Each structure stands twice: as structure tokens, then as C-alpha cells.
Amino acid sequence: MSESLSVKHLIGIKDVTANDIELIFSTADNFKQIINRPIKKVPSLRDVTIANVFFENSTRTRISFELAERRLSADTLNFAASSSSVKKGETLIDTINNILAMKVDMIVMRHPSPGACSFLSKHVDSVIINAGDGTHEHPTQALLDAFSIREKYGEVRGKKVAIIGDILHSRVALSNIFCLQKLGAEVLVCGPPTLIPKHIGMLGVKVEYNLMKALEWCDVANMLRIQMERQDIKYFPSLREYTMQYGLNKERLNSLKKQITVMHPGPINRGVEITSDVADSDQSIILDQVENGVAIRMAVLYLLAAKQEN
Ligand code: CP
């Protein structure tokens, strides 16, 4: 395995190699041990300053990056677009260049526009880490999801993963498809036809519109949220009808011949795509995903900072 990443930025899983992913995982293994010790901090990124620039709401990703940075002893600053001069008309490039002028070394950015992180990486002189760009990619989410599957089963290769729900508006789905396939898993997407992109089969995934068939096929079901905030038209008659067709409940889970693992990137809409008794069951690894997010983000920050030095 190579000791350094093949990329300077983390824009999407599409751009990284299987070797990069394995390197991030083995680095995260070490960081996971460290953050479970009484003294959780290491000095690896002392004197490195990282700005978390969020133009969209976030709980898990923002807090997880901030914790990862603190555990690595980096200096961090948090920028919320809602209370910034973006509201006065400042451009994205001007905003980021002003932040960089204050001697910031790395930018973690969430933005509602697909491609915003890629655009920024070509116009400013800094490391850019994508914390979710519109409906495009959410690379660290896919890394922590695959890392959690590896932790549960020992390896990702050969596992059958069903991604279920609003595939059309999901950056998590696209990053997961790239990541899982690079690691040798089989991927199936399931949801109403209106929420499955027409040509998604070209990515090499299976497509299934029947929830029970998808559940019977898979080892892991990754349940996605319906992204009402990105839906400009009605894609299904009502949330109640969606839940009747595609909601995962205990009865459906218990009717399967094998014990599958249930995942969800959050935020959960309890009672819509997943019931509370499933989300909180022994088969759910949802909070393991959240825990692993810190170690994965520490690994990404550490490896990209090392790459910047070389
Ligand atoms: N999974 C995820 O991206 O959650 P947040 O939107 O809370 O960051």
C-alpha cells in the first residue's frame, strides 16, 4: 500500500483509488484506537489552521470535522454562511480568499451547488475537502459508511449493499456507489421509479423497485432520507404512501430469512423511511457510523496535510 494519497483535495470518491481508500481506513484504524483512550488528542496537526465553511445546515458532518480537527490539535474556525458577508453579495472565491489571507491552511466546505468544491479547488490556493456539495458527492460519508461495513463484516469485498430511498437527490448514494464498488462490493439501488435516476444502471448497480426484494437480496440496507428540501415537484403522492411502500419496519425486517445490517447516514425521519424500533435495534449500526466519522475525518485531514507538506 502507498504511504500517501494520490489526490491533493478530497472532492469526490470518483477521483480516489481503492489504494487511497485502504490507506484512509488503515490510518483511521489507528485514530479510532487513539480517540477511545482517556487522552484523545495527538499533536499531528499542531500549527495547522482549518476553516469549516458551511453554506448548508449540518449536525453530524460539521461537528465530526471539528472534533477530528481538535483531536489532531489543529486550530479550527467555523464559518456559517447565514451570518456572513455572503449575505451582502460577496462571491464564493472572494469569501474563501479572504479566509485564506488570514493564514488558513485547509478548507472543509459544504455547499448546496453540485461542483462547488471542484470549482473552488481550481481557483484558490488551498486544500479543499468536500463535506457535501448539493446532489453530487459526500465523500467522507461514503468512507465512514464503508469503514463501518468493514468493521462489522471484516471486509467490504463481496458484500451486497442495498441503498434505499431518494437516490435522485442523494450525494450519499453516489459517493457510496463509487466507494463500495472500488472496494469490491455489489450495490443495488431501490426506491420509487421517480426517485431513481434513469441511467443509473450505467454505473454498474442493480435497480429494484420492490423493497422486499431488495431486502431479501442484501447483507446491508442503507436507508436514505427523503430530501424534501431538494424536491421542486411531487415525486410521490404522500409521505404516508412512501412509508407504506418503502419504509423499513420491524415486521419487514423480521420476515427476512437472514439478519441484515441496517445503516442510515442521518438525519433520520423516524416513522418515514425507518421506524424507531428498527433504527434503535441490534441490527442497526447507525451510531457506529457516527462514531467512525471522527476517525475517518481525522485520517483524511492527516493524510491531506501530509500530502501538502511534500
Ligand atoms: N450525514 C450527514 O451529512 O448529516 P448532516 O447533514 O447532519 O451533516
mmCIF file of C-alpha atoms and ligand atoms in Angstrom:
data_model
loop_
_atom_site.group_PDB
_atom_site.id
_atom_site.type_symbol
_atom_site.label_atom_id
_atom_site.label_comp_id
_atom_site.label_asym_id
_atom_site.label_seq_id
_atom_site.Cartn_x
_atom_site.Cartn_y
_atom_site.Cartn_z
ATOM 1 C CA MET A 1 0.000 0.000 0.000
ATOM 2 C CA SER A 2 1.267 3.504 -0.894
ATOM 3 C CA GLU A 3 2.041 5.794 2.075
ATOM 4 C CA SER A 4 0.408 8.873 0.555
ATOM 5 C CA LEU A 5 -2.854 9.748 -1.176
ATOM 6 C CA SER A 6 -2.985 10.111 -4.962
ATOM 7 C CA VAL A 7 -5.060 13.317 -4.652
ATOM 8 C CA LYS A 8 -4.351 16.813 -3.273
ATOM 9 C CA HIS A 9 -8.006 17.526 -2.420
ATOM 10 C CA LEU A 10 -10.927 15.288 -1.450
ATOM 11 C CA ILE A 11 -13.629 16.393 -3.862
ATOM 12 C CA GLY A 12 -15.274 13.041 -4.549
ATOM 13 C CA ILE A 13 -14.809 9.287 -4.237
ATOM 14 C CA LYS A 14 -14.866 9.161 -8.059
ATOM 15 C CA ASP A 15 -11.354 10.699 -8.027
ATOM 16 C CA VAL A 16 -9.674 8.411 -5.470
ATOM 17 C CA THR A 17 -8.239 4.922 -5.897
ATOM 18 C CA ALA A 18 -9.006 1.741 -3.937
ATOM 19 C CA ASN A 19 -5.478 2.115 -2.543
ATOM 20 C CA ASP A 20 -6.339 5.637 -1.277
ATOM 21 C CA ILE A 21 -9.431 4.253 0.465
ATOM 22 C CA GLU A 22 -7.459 1.408 2.088
ATOM 23 C CA LEU A 23 -4.829 3.945 3.253
ATOM 24 C CA ILE A 24 -7.561 6.130 4.785
ATOM 25 C CA PHE A 25 -9.037 3.050 6.521
ATOM 26 C CA SER A 26 -5.740 1.838 7.979
ATOM 27 C CA THR A 27 -4.970 5.392 9.206
ATOM 28 C CA ALA A 28 -8.497 5.624 10.673
ATOM 29 C CA ASP A 29 -7.952 2.288 12.484
ATOM 30 C CA ASN A 30 -5.079 3.926 14.395
ATOM 31 C CA PHE A 31 -7.027 7.114 15.088
ATOM 32 C CA LYS A 32 -10.047 5.117 16.308
ATOM 33 C CA GLN A 33 -7.824 3.468 18.931
ATOM 34 C CA ILE A 34 -6.488 6.874 19.989
ATOM 35 C CA ILE A 35 -9.908 8.526 20.385
ATOM 36 C CA ASN A 36 -11.023 5.670 22.625
ATOM 37 C CA ARG A 37 -8.164 6.337 25.058
ATOM 38 C CA PRO A 38 -8.525 8.621 28.109
ATOM 39 C CA ILE A 39 -6.217 11.136 26.361
ATOM 40 C CA LYS A 40 -7.820 11.514 22.953
ATOM 41 C CA LYS A 41 -5.550 14.151 21.394
ATOM 42 C CA VAL A 42 -2.415 13.817 19.246
ATOM 43 C CA PRO A 43 -0.189 16.702 18.103
ATOM 44 C CA SER A 44 -0.197 15.674 14.399
ATOM 45 C CA LEU A 45 -1.735 18.903 13.036
ATOM 46 C CA ARG A 46 -0.356 21.386 15.569
ATOM 47 C CA ASP A 47 0.078 24.797 13.839
ATOM 48 C CA VAL A 48 -2.287 23.789 11.013
ATOM 49 C CA THR A 49 -5.379 26.011 10.733
ATOM 50 C CA ILE A 50 -8.570 24.592 9.226
ATOM 51 C CA ALA A 51 -11.738 26.510 8.294
ATOM 52 C CA ASN A 52 -15.072 24.687 8.276
ATOM 53 C CA VAL A 53 -17.139 26.636 5.769
ATOM 54 C CA PHE A 54 -20.781 25.567 5.769
ATOM 55 C CA PHE A 55 -23.269 27.089 3.317
ATOM 56 C CA GLU A 56 -25.869 24.409 4.228
ATOM 57 C CA ASN A 57 -27.169 23.034 7.513
ATOM 58 C CA SER A 58 -25.313 20.172 9.166
ATOM 59 C CA THR A 59 -25.132 18.444 12.545
ATOM 60 C CA ARG A 60 -23.028 15.265 12.115
ATOM 61 C CA THR A 61 -20.551 16.363 9.443
ATOM 62 C CA ARG A 62 -19.724 19.768 10.919
ATOM 63 C CA ILE A 63 -19.317 18.538 14.492
ATOM 64 C CA SER A 64 -17.419 15.450 13.345
ATOM 65 C CA PHE A 65 -14.915 17.518 11.306
ATOM 66 C CA GLU A 66 -14.496 19.974 14.164
ATOM 67 C CA LEU A 67 -13.856 17.172 16.667
ATOM 68 C CA ALA A 68 -11.466 15.450 14.249
ATOM 69 C CA GLU A 69 -9.513 18.718 13.875
ATOM 70 C CA ARG A 70 -9.363 19.261 17.648
ATOM 71 C CA ARG A 71 -8.268 15.662 18.281
ATOM 72 C CA LEU A 72 -5.386 16.311 15.845
ATOM 73 C CA SER A 73 -4.514 19.585 17.690
ATOM 74 C CA ALA A 74 -5.319 21.773 14.665
ATOM 75 C CA ASP A 75 -6.638 25.322 15.108
ATOM 76 C CA THR A 76 -10.197 25.479 13.796
ATOM 77 C CA LEU A 77 -12.629 28.164 12.809
ATOM 78 C CA ASN A 78 -16.263 27.755 11.860
ATOM 79 C CA PHE A 79 -17.895 29.864 9.197
ATOM 80 C CA ALA A 80 -21.692 29.874 8.836
ATOM 81 C CA ALA A 81 -22.813 31.468 5.576
ATOM 82 C CA SER A 82 -26.111 32.568 7.129
ATOM 83 C CA SER A 83 -24.340 35.144 9.338
ATOM 84 C CA SER A 84 -21.557 36.149 6.921
ATOM 85 C CA SER A 85 -20.916 38.799 4.258
ATOM 86 C CA VAL A 86 -22.084 36.281 1.618
ATOM 87 C CA LYS A 87 -25.479 37.769 2.520
ATOM 88 C CA LYS A 88 -24.154 41.138 1.249
ATOM 89 C CA GLY A 89 -23.253 39.663 -2.144
ATOM 90 C CA GLU A 90 -19.639 38.522 -1.674
ATOM 91 C CA THR A 91 -18.620 35.767 -4.106
ATOM 92 C CA LEU A 92 -17.511 32.290 -3.055
ATOM 93 C CA ILE A 93 -13.952 32.858 -4.314
ATOM 94 C CA ASP A 94 -13.642 36.242 -2.579
ATOM 95 C CA THR A 95 -15.021 34.785 0.655
ATOM 96 C CA ILE A 96 -12.566 31.870 0.651
ATOM 97 C CA ASN A 97 -9.587 34.030 -0.426
ATOM 98 C CA ASN A 98 -10.316 36.404 2.480
ATOM 99 C CA ILE A 99 -10.356 33.465 4.894
ATOM 100 C CA LEU A 100 -7.095 32.124 3.376
ATOM 101 C CA ALA A 101 -5.459 35.576 3.709
ATOM 102 C CA MET A 102 -5.717 35.062 7.481
ATOM 103 C CA LYS A 103 -3.240 32.148 7.124
ATOM 104 C CA VAL A 104 -5.721 29.284 6.969
ATOM 105 C CA ASP A 105 -4.231 26.066 5.564
ATOM 106 C CA MET A 106 -7.200 23.856 4.693
ATOM 107 C CA ILE A 107 -10.877 24.364 3.829
ATOM 108 C CA VAL A 108 -13.685 21.935 4.655
ATOM 109 C CA MET A 109 -16.732 23.070 2.690
ATOM 110 C CA ARG A 110 -20.410 22.125 2.449
ATOM 111 C CA HIS A 111 -22.300 23.880 -0.339
ATOM 112 C CA PRO A 112 -25.748 23.444 -1.942
ATOM 113 C CA SER A 113 -24.353 23.595 -5.508
ATOM 114 C CA PRO A 114 -23.022 20.389 -7.100
ATOM 115 C CA GLY A 115 -19.451 21.062 -8.273
ATOM 116 C CA ALA A 116 -18.797 23.966 -5.869
ATOM 117 C CA CYS A 117 -15.827 22.204 -4.218
ATOM 118 C CA SER A 118 -14.278 21.239 -7.553
ATOM 119 C CA PHE A 119 -14.703 24.834 -8.798
ATOM 120 C CA LEU A 120 -13.091 26.214 -5.655
ATOM 121 C CA SER A 121 -10.132 23.817 -5.852
ATOM 122 C CA LYS A 122 -9.296 25.261 -9.284
ATOM 123 C CA HIS A 123 -9.499 28.917 -8.185
ATOM 124 C CA VAL A 124 -7.915 29.121 -4.724
ATOM 125 C CA ASP A 125 -4.565 28.002 -3.321
ATOM 126 C CA SER A 126 -5.584 25.625 -0.513
ATOM 127 C CA VAL A 127 -6.547 22.034 0.218
ATOM 128 C CA ILE A 128 -10.302 21.589 -0.283
ATOM 129 C CA ILE A 129 -12.305 18.846 1.430
ATOM 130 C CA ASN A 130 -15.869 18.315 0.264
ATOM 131 C CA ALA A 131 -18.307 17.998 3.185
ATOM 132 C CA GLY A 132 -21.240 17.548 0.767
ATOM 133 C CA ASP A 133 -21.919 19.519 -2.429
ATOM 134 C CA GLY A 134 -25.594 19.572 -3.368
ATOM 135 C CA THR A 135 -26.729 16.338 -5.012
ATOM 136 C CA HIS A 136 -23.172 15.492 -6.174
ATOM 137 C CA GLU A 137 -20.905 13.792 -3.595
ATOM 138 C CA HIS A 138 -20.385 13.406 0.155
ATOM 139 C CA PRO A 139 -17.045 11.558 0.175
ATOM 140 C CA THR A 140 -16.347 11.355 3.914
ATOM 141 C CA GLN A 141 -19.863 9.955 4.493
ATOM 142 C CA ALA A 142 -19.192 7.155 1.999
ATOM 143 C CA LEU A 143 -15.809 6.460 3.596
ATOM 144 C CA LEU A 144 -17.292 6.188 7.080
ATOM 145 C CA ASP A 145 -20.142 4.021 5.744
ATOM 146 C CA ALA A 146 -17.758 1.568 4.040
ATOM 147 C CA PHE A 147 -15.444 1.630 7.086
ATOM 148 C CA SER A 148 -18.441 0.680 9.269
ATOM 149 C CA ILE A 149 -19.322 -2.237 6.933
ATOM 150 C CA ARG A 150 -15.664 -3.383 7.066
ATOM 151 C CA GLU A 151 -15.767 -3.157 10.878
ATOM 152 C CA LYS A 152 -18.978 -5.231 11.009
ATOM 153 C CA TYR A 153 -18.002 -7.951 8.494
ATOM 154 C CA GLY A 154 -14.182 -7.834 8.395
ATOM 155 C CA GLU A 155 -14.196 -6.781 4.738
ATOM 156 C CA VAL A 156 -16.329 -4.938 2.186
ATOM 157 C CA ARG A 157 -15.444 -7.174 -0.794
ATOM 158 C CA GLY A 158 -18.308 -9.461 -1.786
ATOM 159 C CA LYS A 159 -20.905 -7.769 0.419
ATOM 160 C CA LYS A 160 -24.291 -6.924 -1.068
ATOM 161 C CA VAL A 161 -25.371 -3.400 -0.176
ATOM 162 C CA ALA A 162 -28.840 -2.012 -0.976
ATOM 163 C CA ILE A 163 -29.168 1.782 -0.946
ATOM 164 C CA ILE A 164 -32.857 2.518 -0.453
ATOM 165 C CA GLY A 165 -34.854 5.743 -0.782
ATOM 166 C CA ASP A 166 -34.368 9.089 -2.505
ATOM 167 C CA ILE A 167 -31.459 8.157 -4.789
ATOM 168 C CA LEU A 168 -32.166 11.038 -7.203
ATOM 169 C CA HIS A 169 -31.317 13.803 -4.722
ATOM 170 C CA SER A 170 -28.679 11.910 -2.735
ATOM 171 C CA ARG A 171 -24.976 12.782 -2.701
ATOM 172 C CA VAL A 172 -24.574 9.952 -0.170
ATOM 173 C CA ALA A 173 -25.871 7.421 -2.714
ATOM 174 C CA LEU A 174 -23.435 8.467 -5.459
ATOM 175 C CA SER A 175 -20.386 8.528 -3.165
ATOM 176 C CA ASN A 176 -21.412 5.173 -1.646
ATOM 177 C CA ILE A 177 -21.788 3.586 -5.091
ATOM 178 C CA PHE A 178 -18.254 4.682 -6.111
ATOM 179 C CA CYS A 179 -16.716 3.707 -2.764
ATOM 180 C CA LEU A 180 -18.377 0.302 -2.375
ATOM 181 C CA GLN A 181 -17.650 -0.700 -5.966
ATOM 182 C CA LYS A 182 -13.975 0.325 -5.660
ATOM 183 C CA LEU A 183 -13.783 -1.968 -2.616
ATOM 184 C CA GLY A 184 -15.425 -4.917 -4.418
ATOM 185 C CA ALA A 185 -18.982 -4.812 -3.013
ATOM 186 C CA GLU A 186 -22.144 -5.320 -5.077
ATOM 187 C CA VAL A 187 -24.560 -2.380 -4.994
ATOM 188 C CA LEU A 188 -28.310 -2.212 -5.595
ATOM 189 C CA VAL A 189 -30.457 0.904 -5.509
ATOM 190 C CA CYS A 190 -34.149 0.763 -4.569
ATOM 191 C CA GLY A 191 -36.907 3.347 -4.415
ATOM 192 C CA PRO A 192 -39.884 4.685 -6.352
ATOM 193 C CA PRO A 193 -39.122 4.947 -10.123
ATOM 194 C CA THR A 194 -39.443 8.748 -9.860
ATOM 195 C CA LEU A 195 -36.588 8.864 -7.313
ATOM 196 C CA ILE A 196 -34.178 6.591 -9.225
ATOM 197 C CA PRO A 197 -32.087 8.382 -11.915
ATOM 198 C CA LYS A 198 -32.958 6.956 -15.358
ATOM 199 C CA HIS A 199 -29.474 5.850 -16.411
ATOM 200 C CA ILE A 200 -28.073 4.822 -13.023
ATOM 201 C CA GLY A 201 -27.590 1.247 -14.314
ATOM 202 C CA MET A 202 -24.654 2.611 -16.356
ATOM 203 C CA LEU A 203 -22.750 2.903 -13.042
ATOM 204 C CA GLY A 204 -22.937 -0.891 -12.712
ATOM 205 C CA VAL A 205 -25.563 -1.009 -9.970
ATOM 206 C CA LYS A 206 -28.667 -3.221 -9.881
ATOM 207 C CA VAL A 207 -32.017 -1.403 -9.804
ATOM 208 C CA GLU A 208 -35.003 -2.739 -7.840
ATOM 209 C CA TYR A 209 -38.335 -1.013 -7.271
ATOM 210 C CA ASN A 210 -39.672 -3.581 -4.768
ATOM 211 C CA LEU A 211 -38.450 -3.019 -1.205
ATOM 212 C CA MET A 212 -38.889 -6.635 -0.017
ATOM 213 C CA LYS A 213 -36.897 -7.972 -2.991
ATOM 214 C CA ALA A 214 -34.098 -5.508 -2.240
ATOM 215 C CA LEU A 215 -34.073 -6.511 1.437
ATOM 216 C CA GLU A 216 -34.053 -10.233 0.596
ATOM 217 C CA TRP A 217 -31.039 -9.669 -1.723
ATOM 218 C CA CYS A 218 -28.814 -7.600 0.564
ATOM 219 C CA ASP A 219 -26.469 -8.063 3.525
ATOM 220 C CA VAL A 220 -26.684 -4.346 4.349
ATOM 221 C CA ALA A 221 -29.569 -1.907 3.828
ATOM 222 C CA ASN A 222 -28.563 1.761 3.808
ATOM 223 C CA MET A 223 -31.815 3.699 4.300
ATOM 224 C CA LEU A 224 -31.826 7.246 2.892
ATOM 225 C CA ARG A 225 -33.934 10.215 3.882
ATOM 226 C CA ILE A 226 -36.473 11.753 1.526
ATOM 227 C CA GLN A 227 -34.872 15.136 0.765
ATOM 228 C CA MET A 228 -37.945 17.345 0.737
ATOM 229 C CA GLU A 229 -35.737 20.464 0.664
ATOM 230 C CA ARG A 230 -34.366 19.475 -2.786
ATOM 231 C CA GLN A 231 -37.703 18.387 -4.295
ATOM 232 C CA ASP A 232 -39.164 21.059 -6.553
ATOM 233 C CA ILE A 233 -42.099 18.866 -7.664
ATOM 234 C CA LYS A 234 -44.073 15.995 -6.107
ATOM 235 C CA TYR A 235 -42.262 12.676 -6.742
ATOM 236 C CA PHE A 236 -44.837 10.512 -4.881
ATOM 237 C CA PRO A 237 -48.424 11.119 -3.712
ATOM 238 C CA SER A 238 -47.751 11.471 0.037
ATOM 239 C CA LEU A 239 -45.182 10.631 2.732
ATOM 240 C CA ARG A 240 -47.692 8.121 4.157
ATOM 241 C CA GLU A 241 -47.813 6.282 0.828
ATOM 242 C CA TYR A 242 -43.998 6.367 0.548
ATOM 243 C CA THR A 243 -43.697 4.811 4.008
ATOM 244 C CA MET A 244 -46.211 2.085 3.118
ATOM 245 C CA GLN A 245 -44.132 1.108 0.049
ATOM 246 C CA TYR A 246 -40.541 1.846 1.106
ATOM 247 C CA GLY A 247 -40.421 2.308 4.879
ATOM 248 C CA LEU A 248 -38.340 -0.224 6.834
ATOM 249 C CA ASN A 249 -40.221 -1.521 9.881
ATOM 250 C CA LYS A 250 -39.703 -4.406 12.328
ATOM 251 C CA GLU A 251 -42.282 -6.631 10.638
ATOM 252 C CA ARG A 252 -40.472 -6.374 7.288
ATOM 253 C CA LEU A 253 -37.060 -6.847 8.915
ATOM 254 C CA ASN A 254 -38.182 -9.905 10.913
ATOM 255 C CA SER A 255 -39.780 -11.527 7.868
ATOM 256 C CA LEU A 256 -36.358 -11.888 6.171
ATOM 257 C CA LYS A 257 -34.600 -15.272 6.248
ATOM 258 C CA LYS A 258 -31.277 -13.705 7.379
ATOM 259 C CA GLN A 259 -30.175 -10.931 9.746
ATOM 260 C CA ILE A 260 -29.239 -7.907 7.658
ATOM 261 C CA THR A 261 -27.402 -4.826 8.916
ATOM 262 C CA VAL A 262 -29.263 -1.511 8.856
ATOM 263 C CA MET A 263 -27.496 1.791 8.169
ATOM 264 C CA HIS A 264 -28.620 5.404 7.790
ATOM 265 C CA PRO A 265 -26.432 8.476 7.160
ATOM 266 C CA GLY A 266 -28.752 10.736 9.181
ATOM 267 C CA PRO A 267 -30.648 12.842 9.796
ATOM 268 C CA ILE A 268 -33.352 10.196 10.315
ATOM 269 C CA ASN A 269 -37.010 10.882 9.682
ATOM 270 C CA ARG A 270 -38.356 8.406 12.233
ATOM 271 C CA GLY A 271 -41.552 6.785 11.024
ATOM 272 C CA VAL A 272 -40.934 7.731 7.370
ATOM 273 C CA GLU A 273 -38.012 5.750 5.861
ATOM 274 C CA ILE A 274 -37.317 3.839 9.078
ATOM 275 C CA THR A 275 -39.250 3.119 12.286
ATOM 276 C CA SER A 276 -37.744 3.796 15.703
ATOM 277 C CA ASP A 277 -37.685 0.095 16.659
ATOM 278 C CA VAL A 278 -35.508 -0.625 13.602
ATOM 279 C CA ALA A 279 -33.273 2.446 13.972
ATOM 280 C CA ASP A 280 -32.614 1.576 17.635
ATOM 281 C CA SER A 281 -32.383 -2.217 17.142
ATOM 282 C CA ASP A 282 -29.343 -4.514 17.474
ATOM 283 C CA GLN A 283 -29.251 -4.771 13.681
ATOM 284 C CA SER A 284 -28.700 -1.014 13.326
ATOM 285 C CA ILE A 285 -25.135 0.378 13.202
ATOM 286 C CA ILE A 286 -26.269 3.989 12.790
ATOM 287 C CA LEU A 287 -24.414 5.329 15.835
ATOM 288 C CA ASP A 288 -21.303 3.275 14.935
ATOM 289 C CA GLN A 289 -21.334 5.180 11.636
ATOM 290 C CA VAL A 290 -21.348 8.464 13.538
ATOM 291 C CA GLU A 291 -18.531 7.324 15.850
ATOM 292 C CA ASN A 292 -16.440 6.153 12.889
ATOM 293 C CA GLY A 293 -16.944 9.504 11.168
ATOM 294 C CA VAL A 294 -14.498 11.201 13.541
ATOM 295 C CA ALA A 295 -11.690 8.669 12.922
ATOM 296 C CA ILE A 296 -12.279 8.748 9.156
ATOM 297 C CA ARG A 297 -12.175 12.562 9.087
ATOM 298 C CA MET A 298 -9.023 12.580 11.222
ATOM 299 C CA ALA A 299 -7.442 10.225 8.675
ATOM 300 C CA VAL A 300 -8.500 12.356 5.695
ATOM 301 C CA LEU A 301 -7.233 15.600 7.299
ATOM 302 C CA TYR A 302 -3.967 13.989 8.405
ATOM 303 C CA LEU A 303 -3.208 12.408 5.009
ATOM 304 C CA LEU A 304 -4.096 15.538 3.008
ATOM 305 C CA ALA A 305 -1.998 17.749 5.319
ATOM 306 C CA ALA A 306 0.936 15.361 4.851
ATOM 307 C CA LYS A 307 0.446 15.500 1.079
ATOM 308 C CA GLN A 308 0.511 19.342 1.223
ATOM 309 C CA GLU A 309 3.889 19.248 3.004
ATOM 310 C CA ASN A 310 5.514 17.012 0.350
HETATM 311 N N1 CP B 1 -24.959 12.620 7.257
HETATM 312 C C1 CP B 1 -24.885 13.967 7.203
HETATM 313 O O1 CP B 1 -24.299 14.551 6.286
HETATM 314 O O2 CP B 1 -25.520 14.603 8.233
HETATM 315 P P1 CP B 1 -25.508 16.199 8.460
HETATM 316 O O3 CP B 1 -26.310 16.803 7.338
HETATM 317 O O4 CP B 1 -26.137 16.403 9.811
HETATM 318 O O5 CP B 1 -24.086 16.653 8.408
#
